[in-house]
């Protein structure tokens, strides 16, 4: 039987090659032979204040990028999270079945709130919303970058806890899917931190929509080391290893093959080749994006996706409410 696949991306800024290599590429590969649902998770984006018109435009940017990288609405459901009310509804039910202790241990909350007492409650609770996103569709597989491992574990813990209390088949217990190569692309200016949309230095990441000049500058400035050897060793050579991972992911090669191809050559030439392979890989995505983003069909695709996703979600909500004894019919 086809597996149900669910994942999402936040419309919080420029989608970068980390998002692409860690998550979006998997989304595309999984479309064949699986039953895939891909979401633009806009409710997650408001955990920090957002300008409404910028947010709305960012939602459409991510939707257009989804289609530009190869998501096919004929094969997969593509929709916006807040267009299906079950996400917020299930999130509340799960919130009542999760512990403040386990949420306090989430590293993303600790990083983003930095102990600030006026950090929004949504920032604390959003891993539960993520669990709701996944459990709402009886998801078997969640393709994500490995920064999401902790959140997938939490989702599994909550699902198992609810199943133990309210019946084994209340939720499908999902599995995360993490790639071997590309699951964590590091920042170009600081290869000990993950590449992130919200980084201040524009040269720490490469956006899927960056022009050739920007791509060249960011890669040529990327932090390396002084030993001059193109060798994959994330522990002692994090910068060079990150560049090897990116090169390999775009060129379709493993790290060992990249090392062999570049043995005895210098960082300058390697970076120039990386610029080329990055530009060549992003060019067709950028061309398709320009067409899709300006077409009126995008909204129709998203509305149709929300209807199809909503029909699946509604069935799961009826089952969950019944198990919990919620509602007049319960
Ligand atoms: N550096 C990364 N390497 C590999 N995969 C990554 N992902 C994110 N960063 C990397 C994966 O991309 C998917 C979508 O991420 P998201 O938009 O939901 O949020 P995020 O993980 O919080 O991404 P950012 O870029 O770091 O955003 P900000 O700066 O807004 O927090 C996920 O599958 C994620 O694993």
PDB file of N, CA and C in Angstrom, residues 73-143:
ATOM      1  N   UNK A  73       0.799  19.112  -8.671  1.00  0.00           N
ATOM      2  CA  UNK A  73      -0.522  19.027  -8.014  1.00  0.00           C
ATOM      3  C   UNK A  73      -1.379  17.892  -8.566  1.00  0.00           C
ATOM      4  N   UNK A  74      -0.986  17.339  -9.700  1.00  0.00           N
ATOM      5  CA  UNK A  74      -1.679  16.163 -10.234  1.00  0.00           C
ATOM      6  C   UNK A  74      -1.318  14.916  -9.424  1.00  0.00           C
ATOM      7  N   UNK A  75      -0.149  14.955  -8.759  1.00  0.00           N
ATOM      8  CA  UNK A  75       0.291  13.784  -7.976  1.00  0.00           C
ATOM      9  C   UNK A  75       0.152  14.027  -6.474  1.00  0.00           C
ATOM     10  N   UNK A  76       0.444  15.274  -6.036  1.00  0.00           N
ATOM     11  CA  UNK A  76       0.487  15.577  -4.599  1.00  0.00           C
ATOM     12  C   UNK A  76      -0.546  16.648  -4.258  1.00  0.00           C
ATOM     13  N   UNK A  77      -0.978  16.658  -3.009  1.00  0.00           N
ATOM     14  CA  UNK A  77      -1.848  17.742  -2.540  1.00  0.00           C
ATOM     15  C   UNK A  77      -0.938  18.870  -2.044  1.00  0.00           C
ATOM     16  N   UNK A  78      -1.140  20.066  -2.568  1.00  0.00           N
ATOM     17  CA  UNK A  78      -0.347  21.226  -2.144  1.00  0.00           C
ATOM     18  C   UNK A  78      -1.329  22.280  -1.635  1.00  0.00           C
ATOM     19  N   UNK A  79      -1.169  22.726  -0.394  1.00  0.00           N
ATOM     20  CA  UNK A  79      -2.147  23.659   0.171  1.00  0.00           C
ATOM     21  C   UNK A  79      -1.533  24.488   1.298  1.00  0.00           C
ATOM     22  N   UNK A  80      -2.327  25.482   1.764  1.00  0.00           N
ATOM     23  CA  UNK A  80      -1.874  26.366   2.840  1.00  0.00           C
ATOM     24  C   UNK A  80      -2.537  25.919   4.153  1.00  0.00           C
ATOM     25  N   UNK A  81      -1.730  25.755   5.191  1.00  0.00           N
ATOM     26  CA  UNK A  81      -2.180  25.206   6.486  1.00  0.00           C
ATOM     27  C   UNK A  81      -3.435  25.884   7.029  1.00  0.00           C
ATOM     28  N   UNK A  82      -3.462  27.234   7.058  1.00  0.00           N
ATOM     29  CA  UNK A  82      -4.594  27.912   7.712  1.00  0.00           C
ATOM     30  C   UNK A  82      -5.885  27.784   6.911  1.00  0.00           C
ATOM     31  N   UNK A  83      -5.817  27.245   5.676  1.00  0.00           N
ATOM     32  CA  UNK A  83      -7.039  26.994   4.903  1.00  0.00           C
ATOM     33  C   UNK A  83      -7.748  25.712   5.353  1.00  0.00           C
ATOM     34  N   UNK A  84      -7.115  24.935   6.239  1.00  0.00           N
ATOM     35  CA  UNK A  84      -7.766  23.727   6.784  1.00  0.00           C
ATOM     36  C   UNK A  84      -7.824  23.898   8.303  1.00  0.00           C
ATOM     37  N   UNK A  85      -9.032  24.074   8.850  1.00  0.00           N
ATOM     38  CA  UNK A  85      -9.159  24.459  10.256  1.00  0.00           C
ATOM     39  C   UNK A  85      -8.754  23.340  11.228  1.00  0.00           C
ATOM     40  N   UNK A  86      -8.706  22.107  10.748  1.00  0.00           N
ATOM     41  CA  UNK A  86      -8.360  20.975  11.619  1.00  0.00           C
ATOM     42  C   UNK A  86      -6.986  21.095  12.269  1.00  0.00           C
ATOM     43  N   UNK A  87      -6.050  21.826  11.620  1.00  0.00           N
ATOM     44  CA  UNK A  87      -4.698  21.944  12.204  1.00  0.00           C
ATOM     45  C   UNK A  87      -4.760  22.611  13.587  1.00  0.00           C
ATOM     46  N   UNK A  88      -5.472  23.752  13.637  1.00  0.00           N
ATOM     47  CA  UNK A  88      -5.549  24.488  14.903  1.00  0.00           C
ATOM     48  C   UNK A  88      -6.397  23.721  15.918  1.00  0.00           C
ATOM     49  N   UNK A  89      -7.456  23.068  15.429  1.00  0.00           N
ATOM     50  CA  UNK A  89      -8.369  22.341  16.318  1.00  0.00           C
ATOM     51  C   UNK A  89      -7.656  21.147  16.975  1.00  0.00           C
ATOM     52  N   UNK A  90      -6.964  20.372  16.143  1.00  0.00           N
ATOM     53  CA  UNK A  90      -6.264  19.205  16.696  1.00  0.00           C
ATOM     54  C   UNK A  90      -5.113  19.648  17.604  1.00  0.00           C
ATOM     55  N   UNK A  91      -4.504  20.786  17.241  1.00  0.00           N
ATOM     56  CA  UNK A  91      -3.394  21.282  18.046  1.00  0.00           C
ATOM     57  C   UNK A  91      -3.834  21.503  19.497  1.00  0.00           C
ATOM     58  N   UNK A  92      -5.038  22.056  19.696  1.00  0.00           N
ATOM     59  CA  UNK A  92      -5.523  22.277  21.065  1.00  0.00           C
ATOM     60  C   UNK A  92      -5.686  20.962  21.813  1.00  0.00           C
ATOM     61  N   UNK A  93      -6.272  19.984  21.109  1.00  0.00           N
ATOM     62  CA  UNK A  93      -6.493  18.675  21.756  1.00  0.00           C
ATOM     63  C   UNK A  93      -5.146  18.056  22.165  1.00  0.00           C
ATOM     64  N   UNK A  94      -4.151  18.195  21.282  1.00  0.00           N
ATOM     65  CA  UNK A  94      -2.827  17.623  21.595  1.00  0.00           C
ATOM     66  C   UNK A  94      -2.125  18.424  22.684  1.00  0.00           C
ATOM     67  N   UNK A  95      -2.381  19.726  22.698  1.00  0.00           N
ATOM     68  CA  UNK A  95      -1.772  20.578  23.729  1.00  0.00           C
ATOM     69  C   UNK A  95      -2.197  20.076  25.121  1.00  0.00           C
ATOM     70  N   UNK A  96      -3.450  19.607  25.198  1.00  0.00           N
ATOM     71  CA  UNK A  96      -3.959  19.097  26.477  1.00  0.00           C
ATOM     72  C   UNK A  96      -3.384  17.717  26.791  1.00  0.00           C
ATOM     73  N   UNK A  97      -2.616  17.163  25.858  1.00  0.00           N
ATOM     74  CA  UNK A  97      -1.993  15.854  26.075  1.00  0.00           C
ATOM     75  C   UNK A  97      -0.473  15.901  25.916  1.00  0.00           C
ATOM     76  N   UNK A  98       0.081  17.107  26.071  1.00  0.00           N
ATOM     77  CA  UNK A  98       1.545  17.215  26.061  1.00  0.00           C
ATOM     78  C   UNK A  98       1.960  17.926  27.340  1.00  0.00           C
ATOM     79  N   UNK A  99       3.227  17.802  27.686  1.00  0.00           N
ATOM     80  CA  UNK A  99       3.694  18.303  28.986  1.00  0.00           C
ATOM     81  C   UNK A  99       4.566  19.543  28.820  1.00  0.00           C
ATOM     82  N   UNK A 100       4.419  20.493  29.735  1.00  0.00           N
ATOM     83  CA  UNK A 100       5.255  21.696  29.654  1.00  0.00           C
ATOM     84  C   UNK A 100       6.733  21.316  29.765  1.00  0.00           C
ATOM     85  N   UNK A 101       7.025  20.236  30.525  1.00  0.00           N
ATOM     86  CA  UNK A 101       8.421  19.806  30.690  1.00  0.00           C
ATOM     87  C   UNK A 101       9.034  19.396  29.363  1.00  0.00           C
ATOM     88  N   UNK A 102       8.294  18.602  28.569  1.00  0.00           N
ATOM     89  CA  UNK A 102       8.868  18.133  27.303  1.00  0.00           C
ATOM     90  C   UNK A 102       8.995  19.291  26.309  1.00  0.00           C
ATOM     91  N   UNK A 103       8.058  20.243  26.348  1.00  0.00           N
ATOM     92  CA  UNK A 103       8.168  21.389  25.423  1.00  0.00           C
ATOM     93  C   UNK A 103       9.335  22.295  25.823  1.00  0.00           C
ATOM     94  N   UNK A 104       9.606  22.394  27.122  1.00  0.00           N
ATOM     95  CA  UNK A 104      10.718  23.235  27.586  1.00  0.00           C
ATOM     96  C   UNK A 104      12.064  22.710  27.098  1.00  0.00           C
ATOM     97  N   UNK A 105      12.106  21.410  26.780  1.00  0.00           N
ATOM     98  CA  UNK A 105      13.387  20.825  26.346  1.00  0.00           C
ATOM     99  C   UNK A 105      13.648  20.981  24.849  1.00  0.00           C
ATOM    100  N   UNK A 106      12.689  21.517  24.091  1.00  0.00           N
ATOM    101  CA  UNK A 106      12.878  21.656  22.639  1.00  0.00           C
ATOM    102  C   UNK A 106      13.968  22.685  22.361  1.00  0.00           C
ATOM    103  N   UNK A 107      14.996  22.279  21.624  1.00  0.00           N
ATOM    104  CA  UNK A 107      16.150  23.178  21.459  1.00  0.00           C
ATOM    105  C   UNK A 107      15.776  24.429  20.666  1.00  0.00           C
ATOM    106  N   UNK A 108      14.833  24.306  19.694  1.00  0.00           N
ATOM    107  CA  UNK A 108      14.490  25.492  18.902  1.00  0.00           C
ATOM    108  C   UNK A 108      13.841  26.567  19.771  1.00  0.00           C
ATOM    109  N   UNK A 109      13.025  26.130  20.766  1.00  0.00           N
ATOM    110  CA  UNK A 109      12.410  27.109  21.674  1.00  0.00           C
ATOM    111  C   UNK A 109      13.497  27.791  22.491  1.00  0.00           C
ATOM    112  N   UNK A 110      14.432  26.979  22.987  1.00  0.00           N
ATOM    113  CA  UNK A 110      15.501  27.553  23.821  1.00  0.00           C
ATOM    114  C   UNK A 110      16.319  28.553  23.003  1.00  0.00           C
ATOM    115  N   UNK A 111      16.638  28.172  21.729  1.00  0.00           N
ATOM    116  CA  UNK A 111      17.443  29.061  20.879  1.00  0.00           C
ATOM    117  C   UNK A 111      16.718  30.356  20.581  1.00  0.00           C
ATOM    118  N   UNK A 112      15.425  30.235  20.218  1.00  0.00           N
ATOM    119  CA  UNK A 112      14.712  31.429  19.749  1.00  0.00           C
ATOM    120  C   UNK A 112      14.202  32.324  20.872  1.00  0.00           C
ATOM    121  N   UNK A 113      13.875  31.740  22.056  1.00  0.00           N
ATOM    122  CA  UNK A 113      13.328  32.571  23.139  1.00  0.00           C
ATOM    123  C   UNK A 113      14.443  33.142  24.012  1.00  0.00           C
ATOM    124  N   UNK A 114      15.561  32.451  24.060  1.00  0.00           N
ATOM    125  CA  UNK A 114      16.727  32.836  24.878  1.00  0.00           C
ATOM    126  C   UNK A 114      16.310  33.278  26.288  1.00  0.00           C
ATOM    127  N   UNK A 115      15.399  32.533  26.875  1.00  0.00           N
ATOM    128  CA  UNK A 115      14.990  32.792  28.246  1.00  0.00           C
ATOM    129  C   UNK A 115      14.127  34.036  28.423  1.00  0.00           C
ATOM    130  N   UNK A 116      13.721  34.667  27.324  1.00  0.00           N
ATOM    131  CA  UNK A 116      12.940  35.898  27.396  1.00  0.00           C
ATOM    132  C   UNK A 116      11.495  35.604  27.826  1.00  0.00           C
ATOM    133  N   UNK A 117      11.048  36.218  28.925  1.00  0.00           N
ATOM    134  CA  UNK A 117       9.701  35.914  29.461  1.00  0.00           C
ATOM    135  C   UNK A 117       8.590  36.437  28.573  1.00  0.00           C
ATOM    136  N   UNK A 118       8.895  37.395  27.686  1.00  0.00           N
ATOM    137  CA  UNK A 118       7.836  37.884  26.797  1.00  0.00           C
ATOM    138  C   UNK A 118       7.870  37.166  25.443  1.00  0.00           C
ATOM    139  N   UNK A 119       8.588  36.041  25.357  1.00  0.00           N
ATOM    140  CA  UNK A 119       8.527  35.218  24.136  1.00  0.00           C
ATOM    141  C   UNK A 119       7.082  34.728  23.979  1.00  0.00           C
ATOM    142  N   UNK A 120       6.506  34.790  22.754  1.00  0.00           N
ATOM    143  CA  UNK A 120       5.108  34.380  22.592  1.00  0.00           C
ATOM    144  C   UNK A 120       4.865  32.923  22.986  1.00  0.00           C
ATOM    145  N   UNK A 121       3.684  32.670  23.568  1.00  0.00           N
ATOM    146  CA  UNK A 121       3.317  31.297  23.952  1.00  0.00           C
ATOM    147  C   UNK A 121       3.357  30.381  22.722  1.00  0.00           C
ATOM    148  N   UNK A 122       3.014  30.952  21.553  1.00  0.00           N
ATOM    149  CA  UNK A 122       3.032  30.161  20.307  1.00  0.00           C
ATOM    150  C   UNK A 122       4.407  29.599  20.004  1.00  0.00           C
ATOM    151  N   UNK A 123       5.450  30.330  20.362  1.00  0.00           N
ATOM    152  CA  UNK A 123       6.817  29.858  20.120  1.00  0.00           C
ATOM    153  C   UNK A 123       7.109  28.621  20.975  1.00  0.00           C
ATOM    154  N   UNK A 124       6.525  28.618  22.174  1.00  0.00           N
ATOM    155  CA  UNK A 124       6.681  27.491  23.094  1.00  0.00           C
ATOM    156  C   UNK A 124       5.879  26.278  22.603  1.00  0.00           C
ATOM    157  N   UNK A 125       4.666  26.568  22.078  1.00  0.00           N
ATOM    158  CA  UNK A 125       3.723  25.479  21.788  1.00  0.00           C
ATOM    159  C   UNK A 125       3.788  24.981  20.337  1.00  0.00           C
ATOM    160  N   UNK A 126       4.585  25.651  19.467  1.00  0.00           N
ATOM    161  CA  UNK A 126       4.461  25.280  18.045  1.00  0.00           C
ATOM    162  C   UNK A 126       4.865  23.840  17.724  1.00  0.00           C
ATOM    163  N   UNK A 127       5.753  23.176  18.520  1.00  0.00           N
ATOM    164  CA  UNK A 127       5.998  21.768  18.184  1.00  0.00           C
ATOM    165  C   UNK A 127       4.719  20.917  18.287  1.00  0.00           C
ATOM    166  N   UNK A 128       3.763  21.361  19.124  1.00  0.00           N
ATOM    167  CA  UNK A 128       2.500  20.621  19.240  1.00  0.00           C
ATOM    168  C   UNK A 128       1.654  20.861  17.986  1.00  0.00           C
ATOM    169  N   UNK A 129       1.712  22.092  17.473  1.00  0.00           N
ATOM    170  CA  UNK A 129       1.017  22.369  16.203  1.00  0.00           C
ATOM    171  C   UNK A 129       1.629  21.510  15.097  1.00  0.00           C
ATOM    172  N   UNK A 130       2.947  21.360  15.137  1.00  0.00           N
ATOM    173  CA  UNK A 130       3.602  20.510  14.118  1.00  0.00           C
ATOM    174  C   UNK A 130       3.142  19.055  14.259  1.00  0.00           C
ATOM    175  N   UNK A 131       2.988  18.598  15.507  1.00  0.00           N
ATOM    176  CA  UNK A 131       2.485  17.234  15.719  1.00  0.00           C
ATOM    177  C   UNK A 131       1.069  17.108  15.147  1.00  0.00           C
ATOM    178  N   UNK A 132       0.247  18.157  15.353  1.00  0.00           N
ATOM    179  CA  UNK A 132      -1.122  18.131  14.820  1.00  0.00           C
ATOM    180  C   UNK A 132      -1.099  18.088  13.292  1.00  0.00           C
ATOM    181  N   UNK A 133      -0.211  18.885  12.691  1.00  0.00           N
ATOM    182  CA  UNK A 133      -0.108  18.902  11.218  1.00  0.00           C
ATOM    183  C   UNK A 133       0.082  17.482  10.688  1.00  0.00           C
ATOM    184  N   UNK A 134       0.961  16.747  11.365  1.00  0.00           N
ATOM    185  CA  UNK A 134       1.344  15.408  10.893  1.00  0.00           C
ATOM    186  C   UNK A 134       0.236  14.390  11.194  1.00  0.00           C
ATOM    187  N   UNK A 135      -0.280  14.435  12.438  1.00  0.00           N
ATOM    188  CA  UNK A 135      -1.245  13.397  12.859  1.00  0.00           C
ATOM    189  C   UNK A 135      -2.609  13.583  12.197  1.00  0.00           C
ATOM    190  N   UNK A 136      -2.890  14.808  11.740  1.00  0.00           N
ATOM    191  CA  UNK A 136      -4.187  15.112  11.118  1.00  0.00           C
ATOM    192  C   UNK A 136      -4.410  14.339   9.820  1.00  0.00           C
ATOM    193  N   UNK A 137      -3.339  13.799   9.234  1.00  0.00           N
ATOM    194  CA  UNK A 137      -3.476  13.134   7.935  1.00  0.00           C
ATOM    195  C   UNK A 137      -3.132  11.649   7.997  1.00  0.00           C
ATOM    196  N   UNK A 138      -3.108  11.067   9.188  1.00  0.00           N
ATOM    197  CA  UNK A 138      -2.725   9.656   9.321  1.00  0.00           C
ATOM    198  C   UNK A 138      -1.407   9.394   8.587  1.00  0.00           C
ATOM    199  N   UNK A 139      -0.450  10.283   8.840  1.00  0.00           N
ATOM    200  CA  UNK A 139       0.827  10.253   8.119  1.00  0.00           C
ATOM    201  C   UNK A 139       1.698   9.071   8.544  1.00  0.00           C
ATOM    202  N   UNK A 140       2.289   8.407   7.537  1.00  0.00           N
ATOM    203  CA  UNK A 140       3.262   7.348   7.823  1.00  0.00           C
ATOM    204  C   UNK A 140       4.687   7.904   7.839  1.00  0.00           C
ATOM    205  N   UNK A 141       4.996   8.798   6.899  1.00  0.00           N
ATOM    206  CA  UNK A 141       6.380   9.238   6.691  1.00  0.00           C
ATOM    207  C   UNK A 141       6.454  10.766   6.617  1.00  0.00           C
ATOM    208  N   UNK A 142       7.441  11.336   7.340  1.00  0.00           N
ATOM    209  CA  UNK A 142       7.629  12.794   7.331  1.00  0.00           C
ATOM    210  C   UNK A 142       9.048  13.116   6.835  1.00  0.00           C
ATOM    211  N   UNK A 143       9.194  13.545   5.575  1.00  0.00           N
ATOM    212  CA  UNK A 143      10.525  13.901   5.078  1.00  0.00           C
ATOM    213  C   UNK A 143      10.933  15.285   5.574  1.00  0.00           C
TER     214      UNK A 143
END
